[in-house]
Structure formats: structure tokens, C-alpha cells
Coordinates of N, CA and C and ligand atoms in Angstrom, one line a residue:
X293 N 79.3 88.1 152.8 CA 79.2 87.7 151.4 C 79.6 88.8 150.5
X294 N 80.2 88.4 149.4 CA 80.6 89.3 148.4 C 79.4 90.1 147.9
X295 N 79.7 91.5 147.7 CA 78.5 92.3 147.3 C 77.8 91.8 146.0
X296 N 78.7 91.5 145.1 CA 78.2 91.1 143.7 C 77.4 89.7 143.9
X297 N 77.7 88.9 144.7 CA 77.0 87.6 144.9 C 75.7 87.9 145.6
X298 N 75.8 88.7 146.6 CA 74.5 89.0 147.4 C 73.5 89.7 146.5
X299 N 74.0 90.6 145.7 CA 73.1 91.4 144.8 C 72.4 90.4 143.6
X300 N 73.1 89.4 143.4 CA 72.6 88.5 142.3 C 71.5 87.6 142.9
X301 N 71.4 87.5 144.3 CA 70.3 86.6 144.9 C 69.0 87.5 144.9
X302 N 67.9 86.8 144.5 CA 66.6 87.4 144.6 C 66.0 87.1 145.9
X303 N 66.0 88.1 146.8 CA 65.6 87.9 148.2 C 64.1 87.5 148.3
X304 N 63.4 87.8 147.2 CA 61.9 87.5 147.3 C 61.6 86.1 146.8
X305 N 62.6 85.3 146.4 CA 62.4 84.0 145.9 C 63.4 83.0 146.6
X306 N 63.7 83.3 147.8 CA 64.6 82.4 148.5 C 64.0 80.9 148.7
X307 N 64.9 79.9 148.8 CA 64.3 78.6 149.2 C 63.9 78.8 150.6
X308 N 62.7 78.2 151.0 CA 62.4 78.2 152.4 C 63.3 77.3 153.3
X309 N 63.7 76.2 152.6 CA 64.4 75.2 153.4 C 65.6 74.7 152.6
X310 N 66.7 74.8 153.2 CA 68.0 74.3 152.6 C 68.5 73.2 153.4
X311 N 68.8 72.0 152.8 CA 69.3 70.9 153.6 C 70.7 70.6 153.0
X312 N 71.7 70.3 153.9 CA 73.1 70.2 153.5 C 73.7 68.8 154.0
X313 N 74.3 68.0 153.0 CA 75.0 66.9 153.3 C 76.5 67.4 153.4
X314 N 77.0 67.5 154.7 CA 78.3 68.1 155.0 C 79.4 67.1 154.8
X315 N 79.9 67.0 153.6 CA 80.9 65.9 153.4 C 82.3 66.5 153.1
X316 N 83.3 65.7 153.3 CA 84.7 66.1 153.0 C 85.6 66.4 154.1
X317 N 85.1 66.4 155.3 CA 85.9 66.7 156.5 C 87.2 65.9 156.5
X318 N 87.0 64.5 156.4 CA 88.1 63.6 156.4 C 89.2 64.0 155.3
X319 N 88.7 64.2 154.1 CA 89.7 64.5 153.0 C 90.3 65.8 153.2
X320 N 89.6 66.8 153.7 CA 90.2 68.1 154.0 C 91.3 68.0 154.9
X321 N 91.1 67.1 156.0 CA 92.2 66.9 157.0 C 93.4 66.1 156.3
X322 N 93.0 65.1 155.6 CA 94.1 64.2 155.0 C 95.0 65.1 154.1
X323 N 94.4 65.9 153.3 CA 95.1 66.8 152.4 C 96.1 67.7 153.2
X324 N 95.9 67.8 154.4 CA 96.8 68.7 155.2 C 97.7 67.9 156.1
X325 N 97.7 66.5 156.0 CA 98.4 65.6 156.8 C 97.9 65.6 158.3
X326 N 96.6 65.9 158.5 CA 96.1 66.0 159.9 C 95.1 64.8 160.1
X327 N 94.8 64.5 161.4 CA 93.9 63.5 161.7 C 92.5 63.9 161.2
X328 N 91.7 62.9 160.9 CA 90.3 63.2 160.4 C 89.5 64.1 161.3
X329 N 89.7 63.9 162.7 CA 89.0 64.7 163.7 C 89.3 66.1 163.4
X330 N 90.5 66.6 163.0 CA 90.8 68.0 162.7 C 89.9 68.5 161.7
X331 N 89.4 67.7 160.7 CA 88.5 68.1 159.6 C 87.1 68.4 160.3
X332 N 86.8 67.6 161.3 CA 85.5 67.8 161.9 C 85.5 69.0 162.8
X333 N 86.6 69.3 163.5 CA 86.8 70.5 164.3 C 86.6 71.7 163.3
X334 N 87.3 71.7 162.2 CA 87.2 72.8 161.3 C 85.8 73.0 160.7
X335 N 85.1 71.8 160.5 CA 83.8 71.7 160.0 C 82.8 72.4 160.9
X336 N 83.1 72.4 162.2 CA 82.2 73.1 163.1 C 82.2 74.6 162.8
X337 N 83.3 75.2 162.5 CA 83.4 76.6 162.2 C 82.5 76.9 160.9
X338 N 82.5 75.9 159.9 CA 81.7 76.1 158.8 C 80.2 76.1 159.2
X339 N 79.9 75.2 160.2 CA 78.4 75.1 160.6 C 78.1 76.5 161.1
X340 N 78.9 77.1 161.9 CA 78.6 78.4 162.4 C 78.5 79.5 161.3
X341 N 79.4 79.4 160.4 CA 79.5 80.4 159.3 C 78.2 80.3 158.4
X342 N 77.9 79.0 158.1 CA 76.7 78.9 157.2 C 75.4 79.1 157.9
X343 N 75.3 78.7 159.2 CA 74.1 79.1 159.9 C 73.9 80.6 160.0
X344 N 75.0 81.3 160.3 CA 74.9 82.8 160.3 C 74.4 83.4 159.0
X345 N 75.1 82.8 157.9 CA 74.7 83.3 156.5 C 73.2 83.1 156.2
X346 N 72.7 81.8 156.5 CA 71.4 81.4 156.3 C 70.4 82.4 157.1
X347 N 70.8 82.6 158.3 CA 70.0 83.5 159.2 C 69.9 84.9 158.6
X348 N 71.1 85.4 158.2 CA 71.1 86.8 157.7 C 70.3 86.9 156.5
X349 N 70.3 85.9 155.6 CA 69.6 86.0 154.3 C 68.1 85.9 154.6
X350 N 67.7 85.3 155.7 CA 66.3 85.2 156.0 C 65.7 83.9 155.7
X351 N 66.5 82.8 155.5 CA 66.0 81.5 155.3 C 65.2 81.0 156.5
X352 N 64.2 80.2 156.2 CA 63.3 79.7 157.4 C 63.8 78.4 158.0
X353 N 64.4 77.6 157.2 CA 64.9 76.2 157.7 C 66.3 75.9 157.1
X354 N 67.1 75.5 158.0 CA 68.5 74.9 157.5 C 68.6 73.6 158.2
X355 N 68.7 72.5 157.4 CA 68.9 71.2 158.0 C 70.4 70.6 157.7
X356 N 71.1 70.2 158.7 CA 72.5 69.8 158.4 C 72.6 68.4 158.9
X357 N 73.2 67.5 158.1 CA 73.4 66.1 158.3 C 74.6 65.9 159.1
X358 N 74.5 66.0 160.4 CA 75.7 66.0 161.3 C 76.2 64.6 161.7
X359 N 75.3 63.7 161.7 CA 75.8 62.3 162.1 C 74.7 61.2 161.7
X360 N 75.1 60.4 160.8 CA 74.1 59.4 160.3 C 74.1 58.1 161.1
X361 N 73.0 57.4 161.0 CA 72.9 56.1 161.6 C 74.1 55.2 161.3
X362 N 74.6 55.3 160.0 CA 75.7 54.6 159.6 C 77.1 54.9 160.3
X363 N 77.1 56.3 160.7 CA 78.3 56.8 161.4 C 78.6 56.1 162.7
X364 N 77.5 55.5 163.3 CA 77.7 54.8 164.5 C 78.8 53.6 164.3
X365 N 79.0 53.2 163.1 CA 80.0 52.1 162.8 C 81.3 52.6 162.4
X366 N 81.6 53.9 162.6 CA 83.0 54.4 162.4 C 83.8 54.0 163.6
X367 N 85.2 54.1 163.5 CA 86.0 53.7 164.7 C 85.5 54.5 165.9
X368 N 85.4 53.8 167.1 CA 84.9 54.4 168.3 C 85.4 55.7 168.6
X369 N 86.7 55.9 168.4 CA 87.4 57.2 168.8 C 86.8 58.3 168.0
X370 N 86.4 58.0 166.6 CA 85.9 59.1 165.8 C 84.4 59.3 166.2
X371 N 83.7 58.3 166.5 CA 82.3 58.4 167.0 C 82.3 59.3 168.3
X372 N 83.1 59.1 169.2 CA 83.2 59.8 170.5 C 83.6 61.2 170.2
X373 N 84.6 61.4 169.3 CA 85.0 62.8 169.0 C 83.9 63.6 168.4
X374 N 83.1 63.0 167.4 CA 82.1 63.7 166.8 C 81.0 64.1 167.7
X375 N 80.5 63.2 168.5 CA 79.5 63.4 169.5 C 79.9 64.5 170.5
X376 N 81.1 64.5 170.9 CA 81.6 65.4 171.9 C 81.7 66.8 171.2
X377 N 82.1 66.9 169.9 CA 82.2 68.1 169.1 C 80.8 68.8 169.0
X378 N 79.9 67.9 168.6 CA 78.5 68.4 168.4 C 77.9 69.0 169.6
X379 N 78.0 68.2 170.7 CA 77.4 68.7 171.9 C 78.1 70.0 172.5
X380 N 79.5 69.9 172.5 CA 80.1 71.1 173.0 C 79.9 72.4 172.2
X381 N 79.9 72.2 170.7 CA 79.6 73.3 169.9 C 78.2 73.9 170.1
X382 N 77.3 73.1 170.2 CA 75.9 73.5 170.4 C 75.8 74.3 171.7
X383 N 76.4 73.7 172.8 CA 76.3 74.4 174.0 C 77.0 75.8 174.0
X384 N 78.2 75.8 173.4 CA 78.9 77.1 173.2 C 78.2 78.1 172.5
X385 N 77.5 77.7 171.4 CA 76.9 78.6 170.4 C 75.5 79.0 171.0
X386 N 74.9 78.4 172.0 CA 73.5 78.6 172.3 C 73.2 80.1 172.6
X387 N 74.1 80.9 173.3 CA 73.9 82.2 173.5 C 73.8 83.0 172.2
X388 N 74.7 82.7 171.2 CA 74.6 83.3 169.9 C 73.4 83.0 169.1
X389 N 73.0 81.7 169.3 CA 71.7 81.2 168.6 C 70.6 82.1 169.1
X390 N 70.6 82.3 170.4 CA 69.4 83.1 171.0 C 69.5 84.5 170.4
X391 N 70.8 85.1 170.4 CA 70.9 86.4 170.0 C 70.5 86.6 168.6
X392 N 70.7 85.6 167.7 CA 70.4 85.7 166.4 C 69.0 85.1 166.0
X393 N 68.3 84.8 167.1 CA 66.8 84.3 167.0 C 66.8 83.0 166.3
X394 N 67.7 82.1 166.5 CA 67.7 80.9 165.8 C 67.2 79.8 166.7
X395 N 66.2 79.0 166.2 CA 65.7 77.9 167.1 C 66.4 76.6 166.7
X396 N 66.9 75.9 167.6 CA 67.5 74.6 167.3 C 66.5 73.5 167.5
X397 N 66.6 72.5 166.5 CA 65.8 71.4 166.6 C 66.6 70.2 166.1
X398 N 66.1 69.0 166.3 CA 66.8 67.8 165.8 C 65.9 66.7 165.3
X399 N 66.4 66.1 164.2 CA 65.7 64.9 163.7 C 66.7 63.7 163.9
X400 N 66.2 62.6 164.2 CA 67.0 61.4 164.3 C 66.6 60.5 165.4
X401 N 67.3 59.4 165.6 CA 66.9 58.3 166.6 C 67.5 58.7 168.0
X402 N 66.7 59.3 168.8 CA 67.1 59.8 170.1 C 67.5 58.6 171.0
X403 N 66.9 57.5 170.7 CA 67.1 56.3 171.6 C 68.5 55.7 171.5
X404 N 69.2 56.1 170.4 CA 70.6 55.6 170.3 C 71.6 56.6 170.8
X405 N 71.2 57.8 171.2 CA 72.1 58.8 171.6 C 72.5 58.5 173.0
X406 N 73.8 58.8 173.3 CA 74.3 58.7 174.7 C 73.4 59.7 175.6
X407 N 73.0 59.1 176.8 CA 72.1 59.9 177.6 C 72.5 61.3 177.9
X408 N 73.8 61.5 178.2 CA 74.3 62.7 178.6 C 74.3 63.7 177.4
X409 N 74.6 63.2 176.3 CA 74.6 64.1 175.0 C 73.2 64.5 174.7
X410 N 72.3 63.6 174.9 CA 70.9 63.9 174.5 C 70.3 64.9 175.5
X411 N 70.7 64.7 176.8 CA 70.2 65.7 177.8 C 70.7 67.1 177.5
X412 N 72.0 67.2 177.1 CA 72.5 68.5 176.8 C 71.9 69.1 175.5
X413 N 71.6 68.3 174.5 CA 71.0 68.7 173.3 C 69.6 69.2 173.6
X414 N 68.9 68.5 174.5 CA 67.5 68.8 174.8 C 67.5 70.2 175.5
X415 N 68.5 70.4 176.3 CA 68.6 71.7 177.1 C 68.7 72.9 176.0
X416 N 69.6 72.7 175.0 CA 69.9 73.8 174.0 C 68.5 73.9 173.2
X417 N 67.9 72.8 172.9 CA 66.6 73.0 172.1 C 65.5 73.8 173.0
X418 N 65.5 73.5 174.4 CA 64.6 74.2 175.2 C 65.0 75.7 175.3
X419 N 66.2 75.9 175.4 CA 66.7 77.3 175.5 C 66.4 78.2 174.4
X420 N 66.3 77.6 173.1 CA 66.0 78.4 171.9 C 64.6 78.2 171.4
X421 N 63.8 77.5 172.1 CA 62.4 77.2 171.7 C 61.6 78.4 171.4
X422 N 62.0 79.6 172.1 CA 61.1 80.8 171.7 C 61.6 81.6 170.6
X423 N 62.7 81.1 169.9 CA 63.2 81.9 168.8 C 62.4 81.6 167.5
X424 N 62.1 82.7 166.7 CA 61.3 82.4 165.6 C 61.8 83.0 164.3
X425 N 63.2 83.0 164.2 CA 63.9 83.3 163.0 C 64.2 82.0 162.3
X426 N 65.4 81.8 161.9 CA 65.8 80.5 161.3 C 65.6 79.4 162.3
X427 N 65.1 78.3 161.7 CA 65.1 77.0 162.4 C 66.2 76.2 161.9
X428 N 67.2 75.8 162.8 CA 68.4 75.0 162.5 C 68.0 73.6 162.9
X429 N 67.9 72.7 161.9 CA 67.5 71.3 162.2 C 68.8 70.5 162.1
X430 N 69.2 69.9 163.2 CA 70.4 69.0 163.1 C 69.9 67.5 162.9
X431 N 70.4 66.9 161.9 CA 70.1 65.5 161.7 C 71.2 64.7 162.4
X432 N 70.9 64.1 163.6 CA 71.9 63.4 164.4 C 71.4 62.0 164.7
X433 N 72.3 61.0 164.4 CA 71.8 59.6 164.5 C 70.6 59.4 163.6
X434 N 70.7 60.0 162.4 CA 69.6 60.0 161.5 C 69.9 59.2 160.3
X435 N 68.8 58.5 159.8 CA 68.9 58.0 158.4 C 67.5 57.9 158.0
X436 N 67.4 58.1 156.6 CA 66.0 58.1 156.1 C 65.3 56.9 156.2
X437 N 66.0 55.8 156.0 CA 65.3 54.4 156.1 C 64.9 54.1 157.4
X438 N 65.6 54.5 158.4 CA 65.3 54.4 159.9 C 63.9 55.2 160.1
X439 N 63.9 56.4 159.6 CA 62.8 57.3 159.8 C 61.6 56.8 159.2
X440 N 61.6 56.3 158.0 CA 60.5 55.8 157.2 C 59.9 54.5 157.9
X441 N 60.9 53.7 158.3 CA 60.5 52.3 158.9 C 59.7 52.7 160.2
X442 N 60.3 53.7 160.9 CA 59.6 54.1 162.2 C 58.2 54.6 162.0
X443 N 58.1 55.4 160.9 CA 56.8 55.9 160.6 C 55.8 54.8 160.2
X444 N 56.2 53.8 159.5 CA 55.5 52.6 159.2 C 54.9 52.0 160.5
X445 N 55.9 51.8 161.4 CA 55.6 51.2 162.6 C 54.5 52.0 163.4
X446 N 54.7 53.3 163.4 CA 53.7 54.2 164.1 C 52.3 54.1 163.5
X447 N 52.3 54.1 162.2 CA 51.0 54.2 161.4 C 50.3 52.8 161.7
X448 N 51.1 51.7 161.5 CA 50.6 50.4 161.8 C 50.1 50.2 163.1
X449 N 50.7 50.7 164.1 CA 50.2 50.6 165.4 C 48.9 51.3 165.6
X450 N 48.8 52.5 165.0 CA 47.5 53.3 165.1 C 46.4 52.5 164.3
X451 N 46.7 51.9 163.2 CA 45.7 51.1 162.5 C 45.3 49.9 163.3
X452 N 46.2 49.2 163.9 CA 45.9 48.0 164.8 C 45.0 48.4 166.0
X453 N 45.3 49.7 166.4 CA 44.4 50.1 167.6 C 43.1 50.7 167.1
X454 N 42.9 50.7 165.8 CA 41.6 51.1 165.3 C 41.4 52.7 165.2
X455 N 42.6 53.4 165.4 CA 42.6 54.9 165.4 C 42.6 55.4 164.0
X456 N 43.1 54.6 163.1 CA 43.1 55.0 161.7 C 42.8 53.9 160.7
X457 N 42.0 54.2 159.7 CA 41.6 53.2 158.7 C 42.7 53.1 157.6
X458 N 43.2 52.0 157.3 CA 44.3 51.9 156.3 C 43.9 52.6 155.0
X459 N 42.7 52.5 154.7 CA 42.2 53.2 153.4 C 42.4 54.8 153.4
X460 N 42.5 55.3 154.7 CA 42.6 56.8 154.7 C 44.1 57.2 154.8
X461 N 45.0 56.3 154.7 CA 46.4 56.7 154.8 C 46.8 57.4 153.5
X462 N 47.3 58.6 153.6 CA 47.8 59.4 152.4 C 49.2 59.7 152.6
X463 N 49.8 60.4 151.6 CA 51.2 60.8 151.9 C 51.3 61.8 153.0
X464 N 50.2 62.6 153.3 CA 50.2 63.5 154.5 C 50.4 62.7 155.7
X465 N 49.7 61.5 155.8 CA 49.9 60.6 157.1 C 51.3 60.2 157.2
X466 N 51.9 59.8 156.1 CA 53.3 59.4 156.3 C 54.2 60.5 156.7
X467 N 54.0 61.7 156.1 CA 54.8 62.9 156.4 C 54.6 63.3 157.9
X468 N 53.4 63.1 158.4 CA 53.1 63.5 159.8 C 53.7 62.6 160.8
X469 N 54.2 61.4 160.3 CA 54.7 60.4 161.3 C 56.3 60.3 161.1
X470 N 56.9 61.2 160.3 CA 58.3 61.2 160.2 C 58.9 62.0 161.3
X471 N 60.2 61.9 161.6 CA 60.7 62.8 162.6 C 60.9 64.2 162.1
X472 N 60.6 64.5 160.9 CA 60.6 65.9 160.4 C 59.3 66.4 160.3
X473 N 58.2 65.8 160.9 CA 56.9 66.3 160.9 C 56.8 67.7 161.2
X474 N 56.1 68.5 160.5 CA 55.9 69.9 160.7 C 56.9 70.8 160.0
X475 N 58.0 70.2 159.5 CA 59.0 71.0 158.8 C 58.8 70.8 157.3
X476 N 58.8 71.9 156.5 CA 58.4 71.8 155.1 C 59.6 71.1 154.4
X477 N 59.2 70.5 153.3 CA 60.2 69.8 152.5 C 61.4 70.7 152.0
X478 N 62.6 70.2 152.0 CA 63.7 71.0 151.5 C 63.4 71.5 150.0
X479 N 63.8 72.7 149.7 CA 63.7 73.2 148.3 C 65.0 72.9 147.7
X480 N 66.1 73.1 148.5 CA 67.5 72.9 147.9 C 68.3 72.0 148.7
X481 N 68.8 71.0 148.1 CA 69.8 70.0 148.8 C 71.2 70.3 148.3
X482 N 72.1 70.6 149.3 CA 73.5 70.9 148.8 C 74.3 69.7 149.3
X483 N 75.2 69.3 148.5 CA 76.2 68.3 149.0 C 77.6 68.9 148.7
X484 N 78.4 68.9 149.8 CA 79.9 69.3 149.6 C 80.7 68.0 149.4
X485 N 81.9 68.2 148.9 CA 82.8 67.1 148.8 C 82.7 66.3 147.5
X486 N 81.8 66.7 146.6 CA 81.9 66.2 145.2 C 81.2 64.9 144.9
X487 N 80.6 64.2 145.8 CA 80.1 62.9 145.5 C 78.5 63.1 145.1
X488 N 78.1 62.4 144.1 CA 76.7 62.5 143.6 C 75.9 61.4 144.2
X489 N 75.6 61.5 145.6 CA 74.8 60.5 146.3 C 74.0 61.3 147.3
X490 N 72.9 60.6 147.7 CA 72.0 61.2 148.7 C 72.2 60.5 150.1
X491 N 72.9 59.5 150.1 CA 73.4 58.9 151.4 C 72.3 58.7 152.5
X492 N 71.1 58.2 152.1 CA 70.1 58.0 153.2 C 69.7 59.2 153.9
X493 N 69.6 60.3 153.2 CA 69.3 61.6 153.8 C 68.0 62.1 153.3
X494 N 66.9 62.2 154.1 CA 65.7 62.9 153.8 C 65.1 62.3 152.4
X495 N 65.2 61.0 152.3 CA 64.7 60.4 150.9 C 63.3 60.8 150.5
X496 N 62.4 60.8 151.5 CA 61.0 61.1 151.3 C 60.9 62.6 151.0
X497 N 61.6 63.5 151.8 CA 61.4 64.9 151.8 C 62.0 65.5 150.5
X498 N 63.0 65.0 149.9 CA 63.7 65.6 148.8 C 63.0 65.3 147.5
X499 N 61.8 64.7 147.5 CA 61.2 64.3 146.3 C 61.2 65.4 145.1
X500 N 61.1 66.6 145.5 CA 61.1 67.7 144.4 C 62.2 68.7 144.8
X501 N 63.2 68.4 145.6 CA 64.2 69.3 145.9 C 65.2 69.6 144.7
X502 N 65.7 70.7 144.5 CA 66.8 70.9 143.5 C 68.1 70.5 144.2
X503 N 69.0 69.8 143.4 CA 70.2 69.3 144.0 C 71.4 70.1 143.5
X504 N 72.3 70.4 144.4 CA 73.5 71.2 144.1 C 74.7 70.5 144.7
X505 N 75.6 70.0 143.9 CA 76.8 69.4 144.4 C 78.0 70.3 144.1
X506 N 78.8 70.5 145.1 CA 80.0 71.3 144.9 C 81.2 70.4 145.4
X507 N 82.3 70.5 144.6 CA 83.6 69.8 145.0 C 84.2 70.3 146.3
X508 N 83.9 71.5 146.7 CA 84.5 72.1 147.9 C 84.3 71.2 149.1
X509 N 85.3 71.0 149.9 CA 85.1 70.2 151.1 C 84.4 71.1 152.2
X510 N 83.6 70.5 153.0 CA 82.8 71.2 154.0 C 83.5 72.3 154.7
X511 N 84.8 72.0 155.3 CA 85.4 73.0 156.1 C 85.8 74.2 155.3
X512 N 85.8 74.1 153.9 CA 86.1 75.2 153.1 C 85.0 76.0 152.5
X513 N 83.7 75.5 152.8 CA 82.6 76.2 152.3 C 82.3 77.6 153.0
X514 N 82.3 78.6 152.2 CA 82.1 79.9 152.7 C 80.7 80.5 152.3
X515 N 80.5 81.7 152.8 CA 79.2 82.4 152.5 C 79.1 82.6 151.0
X516 N 80.1 82.9 150.3 CA 80.1 83.1 148.8 C 79.6 81.8 148.1
X517 N 80.2 80.7 148.6 CA 79.8 79.4 147.8 C 78.4 79.1 148.2
X518 N 78.0 79.4 149.4 CA 76.6 79.1 149.8 C 75.6 80.0 148.9
X519 N 76.1 81.3 148.7 CA 75.3 82.2 147.9 C 75.2 81.7 146.5
X520 N 76.3 81.2 145.9 CA 76.3 80.6 144.6 C 75.3 79.6 144.4
X521 N 75.2 78.7 145.4 CA 74.3 77.6 145.4 C 72.8 78.1 145.2
X522 N 72.6 79.2 146.0 CA 71.2 79.8 146.0 C 70.9 80.4 144.7
X523 N 72.0 81.1 144.0 CA 71.8 81.7 142.8 C 71.5 80.6 141.7
X524 N 72.2 79.5 141.8 CA 72.0 78.4 140.8 C 70.6 77.8 141.0
X525 N 70.1 77.7 142.3 CA 68.8 77.2 142.6 C 67.7 78.2 141.9
X526 N 68.0 79.4 142.0 CA 67.0 80.4 141.5 C 66.9 80.4 140.0
X527 N 67.9 79.8 139.3 CA 68.0 79.8 137.9 C 67.2 78.6 137.4
X528 N 66.8 77.6 138.2 CA 66.2 76.4 137.8 C 64.7 76.7 137.7
X529 N 64.1 75.9 136.8 CA 62.7 75.9 136.7 C 62.1 74.7 137.4
X530 N 61.3 74.9 138.5 CA 60.8 73.8 139.3 C 59.5 73.5 138.8
X531 N 59.3 72.3 138.1 CA 58.1 71.9 137.5 C 57.2 71.0 138.2
X532 N 57.7 70.4 139.3 CA 56.9 69.5 140.1 C 56.1 68.5 139.3
X533 N 56.7 68.0 138.2 CA 56.0 67.0 137.3 C 55.1 67.6 136.3
X534 N 55.0 68.9 136.3 CA 54.1 69.6 135.3 C 55.0 70.0 134.1
X535 N 54.3 70.5 133.0 CA 55.1 71.0 131.9 C 55.5 72.5 132.1
X536 N 56.4 73.0 131.3 CA 56.8 74.4 131.4 C 55.6 75.3 131.1
X537 N 54.8 74.9 130.1 CA 53.6 75.7 129.7 C 52.6 75.8 130.8
X538 N 52.4 74.6 131.5 CA 51.4 74.7 132.6 C 51.8 75.6 133.7
X539 N 53.1 75.8 133.9 CA 53.5 76.7 134.9 C 53.3 78.2 134.6
X540 N 53.2 78.5 133.3 CA 53.0 79.9 132.9 C 51.8 80.5 133.4
Ligands
FPP841 C1 81.5 64.0 156.6 O1 82.8 64.1 156.4 C2 81.1 64.7 157.9 C3 80.6 64.1 159.0 C4 80.4 62.6 159.1 C5 80.3 64.9 160.2 C6 79.9 66.3 160.0 C7 79.9 67.0 161.4 C8 80.4 68.1 161.6 C9 80.9 69.1 160.6 C10 80.3 68.6 163.0 C11 78.9 69.0 163.2 C12 78.8 69.9 164.3 C13 77.6 70.5 164.6 C14 77.7 71.6 165.6 C15 76.3 70.3 164.0 P1 83.6 62.8 156.3 O2 84.4 62.5 157.5 O3 82.7 61.7 155.7 O4 84.7 63.3 155.1 P2 85.3 62.3 154.0 O5 84.2 62.0 153.0 O6 86.3 63.3 153.3 O7 86.0 61.1 154.6

């Protein structure tokens, strides 16, 4: 990261958790007359770069939206290519993840994952489970509505079994039944590719996240642009529904 940018970051006030909607791979490829898949291949390099940057800065959690529930409906060849890329990249990077003390974890609907891809992802998660630096959370086969619906089903089943009184259900109960249970809410949500949407991503968890949208396509996002997002985050006043005066 450029020295000037690094120096502008207050390392004592880092976001604990940054979540990213990695968008623009297709457009990056199209602009170069390449197949969409070439954008995803280049996007994997950005995953590596941004994970390294986040880890070096000392962030606790980085969540990347790698594959949405809706992505299952893309042309089969692109679905296969994305799944293959994710699994191969994770396997290839596992030794470096361990070296950098990065723990890999996943949120999403495991039941829809191809068995072989799931087995290999589980292996990588097990291999990094002892790491206690950055936690890299991959959202794969993930959508927020799926996750919230699933939580409702789990809580309803517990209520039907008499394990929980409906009157005792709080927002903590809901949070504890999401696939992100145990992970703090994101402080900063970054979206690349310029669209102002949240695309069914962490809808419950981003209730008070600061949102940062950049026009840069995901394959072009570098450490400097990531640093600029953090600087912008640190310039915001997070009020959590209170007044400015109350925060003083
Ligand atoms: C959105 O771009 C991006 C995706 C649907 C996939 C992102 C996945 C990767 C970068 C690979 C992830 C790899 C690992 C190891 C986690 P788009 O295709 O929607 O782009 P467009 O909006 O320009 O069409």
C-alpha cells in the first residue's frame, strides 16, 4: 500500500469486519474482449491481494460474496467454472493462508454445493481452523433471504419442540440461528463495479454498516483502493440511531 495512504489510516480504529460484494468481473472481461470467465480468473488474484492487505492491516474478519444463491441460475458453464475456480484457488492458497495465520470459514447453503467441492472446502477449513489472525469468510451458495428463512425454520422447530418460548425470541436469537452466528456484524460494506445495491447479501447483519461503493471493477481493486475505503469509513460518524450530541 502506498505510504501516504497507509499513514492516513488510523490503525487504532479499524473496522473489525469488512464485507465485500465483488462485482464487475464480467464487465472487466468484456472491456478487454475476453470471456466472462477470464474476469473471474483475474478476480481470484484480487481475492488474494485483498486478503493479504486485510491480514497485514490487522482486520479481524473479511467476508467475500463469492457465489450467490441466484448465481446457480447463470449458464451452467459459468457456474462450473466459478465453482472450480473457487475450490482450486482455496486449495492452492491454503499453505499461504496457514503461513499468514488466516482462518477460512464459509457461510451459505452447503446442501446445494456439489459434494466434491464441499468436501474440499471442508478440508481447507479444517486445515486453517487453528489460525487466529484474520478470519476469511467466504459466502458461497449464499443469500440473505435463504439464511433468514432457514433461521426462522430452526427457531420454529425449537419452539414446536418446547425448547424455546416464542415470547423469549429476541434479535440475539435470530442472529444465533443465522449461518453467520458468532461472527460480528460488518462495520464496512464495500461494493465494487459501481452499482448501488445490496443484492441479497447480509441484509440482517449490515443494519448499521457503513456502505462504500466504488466504480472500480473487482479485478482492478488494489491495496490502495481498499485503503481509501477504510479512510472514508473512518471519516464517518457512526450514530447507531443516536444523535451526534449523545455520542459525545
Ligand atoms: C461478480 O461479477 C462476481 C462473481 C459472481 C463471482 C466472484 C468470484 C470470484 C472473484 C472468485 C472467487 C474466488 C475465491 C477464491 C473466493 P459479475 O460476473 O457479476 O460481473 P458483471 O457485473 O460485470 O457481469
